């Protein structure tokens, strides 16, 4: 049995704006990561850094379907898929799915924590794209070197 982590939210912006908010590091560094070596593009590999961690995370196996989905690996055991659905009112539903880990106690803890993490990612993206607010700034400073 494989575990999955899921989260979703509706953002009051057109799908093209939300898509750029995810693939463009100039946007992602405003609400999610602190550094990126480049734009998310199919077949490319980038490195992400988060403000609260010293580690750098390679983002591999990137697969982009413009304005529809973004898929990548950042944990060798899982695949992250972000799907975008534009609604008639020009808002966008964003769904995040991360799956692949085998069911065991440690991975169950991972799935629960990641579901919360993805919900936070979506809330931060919504606040930034809709209102220009950086919710993540300083939010996880307590985790440094812990």
PDB file of C-alpha atoms in Angstrom:
ATOM      1  CA  UNK A   1       0.000   0.000   0.000  1.00  0.00           C
ATOM      2  CA  UNK A   2       1.330   3.434  -0.977  1.00  0.00           C
ATOM      3  CA  UNK A   3       0.669   6.547   1.079  1.00  0.00           C
ATOM      4  CA  UNK A   4      -0.566   9.859  -0.313  1.00  0.00           C
ATOM      5  CA  UNK A   5      -0.572  13.411   0.961  1.00  0.00           C
ATOM      6  CA  UNK A   6      -3.243  15.719  -0.509  1.00  0.00           C
ATOM      7  CA  UNK A   7      -4.300  19.353  -0.200  1.00  0.00           C
ATOM      8  CA  UNK A   8      -6.342  21.755  -2.316  1.00  0.00           C
ATOM      9  CA  UNK A   9      -7.458  25.383  -2.411  1.00  0.00           C
ATOM     10  CA  UNK A  10      -9.227  27.844  -4.717  1.00  0.00           C
ATOM     11  CA  UNK A  11      -7.271  30.949  -5.708  1.00  0.00           C
ATOM     12  CA  UNK A  12      -9.052  33.993  -7.094  1.00  0.00           C
ATOM     13  CA  UNK A  13      -6.696  34.367 -10.050  1.00  0.00           C
ATOM     14  CA  UNK A  14      -6.718  32.972 -13.613  1.00  0.00           C
ATOM     15  CA  UNK A  15      -4.913  29.701 -14.224  1.00  0.00           C
ATOM     16  CA  UNK A  16      -2.030  31.380 -16.121  1.00  0.00           C
ATOM     17  CA  UNK A  17      -1.245  33.582 -13.098  1.00  0.00           C
ATOM     18  CA  UNK A  18      -1.323  30.619 -10.721  1.00  0.00           C
ATOM     19  CA  UNK A  19       0.821  28.532 -13.076  1.00  0.00           C
ATOM     20  CA  UNK A  20       3.460  31.314 -13.220  1.00  0.00           C
ATOM     21  CA  UNK A  21       3.215  31.561  -9.442  1.00  0.00           C
ATOM     22  CA  UNK A  22       4.452  27.977  -9.219  1.00  0.00           C
ATOM     23  CA  UNK A  23       6.977  27.564 -12.054  1.00  0.00           C
ATOM     24  CA  UNK A  24       8.650  30.986 -11.827  1.00  0.00           C
ATOM     25  CA  UNK A  25      11.216  31.238  -9.008  1.00  0.00           C
ATOM     26  CA  UNK A  26      10.723  35.020  -8.812  1.00  0.00           C
ATOM     27  CA  UNK A  27       7.234  34.216  -7.490  1.00  0.00           C
ATOM     28  CA  UNK A  28       8.023  31.027  -5.518  1.00  0.00           C
ATOM     29  CA  UNK A  29      10.695  32.834  -3.499  1.00  0.00           C
ATOM     30  CA  UNK A  30       8.019  35.238  -2.274  1.00  0.00           C
ATOM     31  CA  UNK A  31       5.935  32.578  -0.538  1.00  0.00           C
ATOM     32  CA  UNK A  32       7.618  29.137  -0.436  1.00  0.00           C
ATOM     33  CA  UNK A  33      11.355  28.815  -1.076  1.00  0.00           C
ATOM     34  CA  UNK A  34      14.246  31.200  -0.459  1.00  0.00           C
ATOM     35  CA  UNK A  35      16.363  30.211  -3.480  1.00  0.00           C
ATOM     36  CA  UNK A  36      16.049  28.337  -6.766  1.00  0.00           C
ATOM     37  CA  UNK A  37      18.573  27.633  -9.493  1.00  0.00           C
ATOM     38  CA  UNK A  38      15.921  28.165 -12.161  1.00  0.00           C
ATOM     39  CA  UNK A  39      12.438  27.938 -13.533  1.00  0.00           C
ATOM     40  CA  UNK A  40      10.553  24.630 -13.403  1.00  0.00           C
ATOM     41  CA  UNK A  41      10.695  23.219 -16.937  1.00  0.00           C
ATOM     42  CA  UNK A  42      10.166  19.712 -18.326  1.00  0.00           C
ATOM     43  CA  UNK A  43      13.347  17.668 -18.249  1.00  0.00           C
ATOM     44  CA  UNK A  44      15.290  20.262 -16.276  1.00  0.00           C
ATOM     45  CA  UNK A  45      16.688  19.831 -12.750  1.00  0.00           C
ATOM     46  CA  UNK A  46      16.727  22.698 -10.253  1.00  0.00           C
ATOM     47  CA  UNK A  47      17.859  23.075  -6.652  1.00  0.00           C
ATOM     48  CA  UNK A  48      15.586  24.630  -4.030  1.00  0.00           C
ATOM     49  CA  UNK A  49      16.539  26.037  -0.664  1.00  0.00           C
ATOM     50  CA  UNK A  50      14.097  26.880   2.083  1.00  0.00           C
ATOM     51  CA  UNK A  51      14.715  29.767   4.488  1.00  0.00           C
ATOM     52  CA  UNK A  52      14.402  27.585   7.588  1.00  0.00           C
ATOM     53  CA  UNK A  53      16.734  24.750   6.520  1.00  0.00           C
ATOM     54  CA  UNK A  54      20.431  24.570   5.639  1.00  0.00           C
ATOM     55  CA  UNK A  55      19.890  21.696   3.194  1.00  0.00           C
ATOM     56  CA  UNK A  56      19.303  22.148  -0.507  1.00  0.00           C
ATOM     57  CA  UNK A  57      16.734  20.006  -2.284  1.00  0.00           C
ATOM     58  CA  UNK A  58      17.205  18.761  -5.856  1.00  0.00           C
ATOM     59  CA  UNK A  59      13.993  18.947  -7.880  1.00  0.00           C
ATOM     60  CA  UNK A  60      14.143  16.240 -10.571  1.00  0.00           C
ATOM     61  CA  UNK A  61      11.939  14.494 -13.129  1.00  0.00           C
ATOM     62  CA  UNK A  62      10.117  17.763 -13.785  1.00  0.00           C
ATOM     63  CA  UNK A  63       7.130  17.432 -16.115  1.00  0.00           C
ATOM     64  CA  UNK A  64       5.216  20.582 -17.027  1.00  0.00           C
ATOM     65  CA  UNK A  65       1.901  20.824 -18.842  1.00  0.00           C
ATOM     66  CA  UNK A  66       1.406  24.571 -19.234  1.00  0.00           C
ATOM     67  CA  UNK A  67      -1.537  25.891 -17.200  1.00  0.00           C
ATOM     68  CA  UNK A  68      -2.608  22.308 -16.318  1.00  0.00           C
ATOM     69  CA  UNK A  69      -0.050  20.504 -14.159  1.00  0.00           C
ATOM     70  CA  UNK A  70       3.400  20.519 -12.606  1.00  0.00           C
ATOM     71  CA  UNK A  71       5.010  17.260 -11.532  1.00  0.00           C
ATOM     72  CA  UNK A  72       8.416  16.618  -9.944  1.00  0.00           C
ATOM     73  CA  UNK A  73      10.412  14.509  -7.514  1.00  0.00           C
ATOM     74  CA  UNK A  74      12.103  16.065  -4.474  1.00  0.00           C
ATOM     75  CA  UNK A  75      12.114  12.981  -2.298  1.00  0.00           C
ATOM     76  CA  UNK A  76      13.366   9.850  -4.087  1.00  0.00           C
ATOM     77  CA  UNK A  77      10.344   7.895  -2.795  1.00  0.00           C
ATOM     78  CA  UNK A  78       7.618  10.295  -3.909  1.00  0.00           C
ATOM     79  CA  UNK A  79       6.209  12.226  -6.853  1.00  0.00           C
ATOM     80  CA  UNK A  80       4.520  15.599  -6.347  1.00  0.00           C
ATOM     81  CA  UNK A  81       1.763  16.477  -8.804  1.00  0.00           C
ATOM     82  CA  UNK A  82       0.114  19.897  -8.738  1.00  0.00           C
ATOM     83  CA  UNK A  83      -2.960  20.164 -10.943  1.00  0.00           C
ATOM     84  CA  UNK A  84      -4.699  23.373 -11.954  1.00  0.00           C
ATOM     85  CA  UNK A  85      -8.335  23.748 -12.928  1.00  0.00           C
ATOM     86  CA  UNK A  86      -9.681  27.094 -14.116  1.00  0.00           C
ATOM     87  CA  UNK A  87     -13.291  27.714 -13.122  1.00  0.00           C
ATOM     88  CA  UNK A  88     -15.851  29.773 -15.088  1.00  0.00           C
ATOM     89  CA  UNK A  89     -15.325  32.763 -12.748  1.00  0.00           C
ATOM     90  CA  UNK A  90     -11.602  32.795 -13.767  1.00  0.00           C
ATOM     91  CA  UNK A  91     -10.477  31.500 -10.370  1.00  0.00           C
ATOM     92  CA  UNK A  92      -8.282  28.407 -10.173  1.00  0.00           C
ATOM     93  CA  UNK A  93      -8.522  25.267  -8.070  1.00  0.00           C
ATOM     94  CA  UNK A  94      -5.068  23.998  -7.125  1.00  0.00           C
ATOM     95  CA  UNK A  95      -4.673  20.388  -6.021  1.00  0.00           C
ATOM     96  CA  UNK A  96      -1.439  18.964  -4.631  1.00  0.00           C
ATOM     97  CA  UNK A  97      -0.819  15.227  -4.447  1.00  0.00           C
ATOM     98  CA  UNK A  98       2.392  13.651  -3.184  1.00  0.00           C
ATOM     99  CA  UNK A  99       2.538   9.877  -3.262  1.00  0.00           C
ATOM    100  CA  UNK A 100       4.799   6.892  -3.393  1.00  0.00           C
ATOM    101  CA  UNK A 101       5.971   6.002   0.106  1.00  0.00           C
ATOM    102  CA  UNK A 102       5.261   2.519   1.419  1.00  0.00           C
ATOM    103  CA  UNK A 103       2.886   2.241   4.363  1.00  0.00           C
ATOM    104  CA  UNK A 104       4.739   2.010   7.674  1.00  0.00           C
ATOM    105  CA  UNK A 105       4.747   4.005  10.912  1.00  0.00           C
ATOM    106  CA  UNK A 106       7.488   6.459   9.893  1.00  0.00           C
ATOM    107  CA  UNK A 107       5.910   7.101   6.497  1.00  0.00           C
ATOM    108  CA  UNK A 108       2.454   7.525   8.034  1.00  0.00           C
ATOM    109  CA  UNK A 109       3.919  10.330  10.166  1.00  0.00           C
ATOM    110  CA  UNK A 110       5.438  11.786   6.973  1.00  0.00           C
ATOM    111  CA  UNK A 111       2.060  11.711   5.177  1.00  0.00           C
ATOM    112  CA  UNK A 112       0.303  13.532   8.012  1.00  0.00           C
ATOM    113  CA  UNK A 113       3.024  16.179   8.283  1.00  0.00           C
ATOM    114  CA  UNK A 114       3.184  16.683   4.523  1.00  0.00           C
ATOM    115  CA  UNK A 115      -0.581  17.121   4.227  1.00  0.00           C
ATOM    116  CA  UNK A 116      -0.240  20.031   6.655  1.00  0.00           C
ATOM    117  CA  UNK A 117       2.825  21.272   4.796  1.00  0.00           C
ATOM    118  CA  UNK A 118       1.015  21.290   1.468  1.00  0.00           C
ATOM    119  CA  UNK A 119      -1.977  23.069   3.028  1.00  0.00           C
ATOM    120  CA  UNK A 120       0.481  25.710   4.269  1.00  0.00           C
ATOM    121  CA  UNK A 121       2.078  25.961   0.799  1.00  0.00           C
ATOM    122  CA  UNK A 122      -1.357  26.581  -0.738  1.00  0.00           C
ATOM    123  CA  UNK A 123      -2.389  29.155   1.885  1.00  0.00           C
ATOM    124  CA  UNK A 124       0.904  31.024   1.420  1.00  0.00           C
ATOM    125  CA  UNK A 125       0.512  30.962  -2.363  1.00  0.00           C
ATOM    126  CA  UNK A 126      -3.078  32.241  -2.134  1.00  0.00           C
ATOM    127  CA  UNK A 127      -2.078  35.089   0.201  1.00  0.00           C
ATOM    128  CA  UNK A 128       0.796  36.087  -2.067  1.00  0.00           C
ATOM    129  CA  UNK A 129      -0.972  35.803  -5.438  1.00  0.00           C
ATOM    130  CA  UNK A 130      -4.206  37.447  -4.296  1.00  0.00           C
ATOM    131  CA  UNK A 131      -2.926  40.047  -1.826  1.00  0.00           C
ATOM    132  CA  UNK A 132       0.883  40.258  -2.071  1.00  0.00           C
ATOM    133  CA  UNK A 133       1.211  39.055   1.527  1.00  0.00           C
ATOM    134  CA  UNK A 134       4.175  36.869   2.516  1.00  0.00           C
ATOM    135  CA  UNK A 135       2.712  34.539   5.155  1.00  0.00           C
ATOM    136  CA  UNK A 136       5.769  32.300   5.262  1.00  0.00           C
ATOM    137  CA  UNK A 137       8.208  35.081   6.181  1.00  0.00           C
ATOM    138  CA  UNK A 138       9.448  34.271   9.693  1.00  0.00           C
ATOM    139  CA  UNK A 139       6.798  31.584  10.183  1.00  0.00           C
ATOM    140  CA  UNK A 140       9.274  28.730  10.540  1.00  0.00           C
ATOM    141  CA  UNK A 141      12.317  30.443  12.023  1.00  0.00           C
ATOM    142  CA  UNK A 142      11.806  28.348  15.170  1.00  0.00           C
ATOM    143  CA  UNK A 143      12.711  25.237  13.123  1.00  0.00           C
ATOM    144  CA  UNK A 144      16.234  26.396  12.262  1.00  0.00           C
ATOM    145  CA  UNK A 145      18.915  24.019  13.512  1.00  0.00           C
ATOM    146  CA  UNK A 146      16.349  21.841  15.324  1.00  0.00           C
TER     147      UNK A 146
END
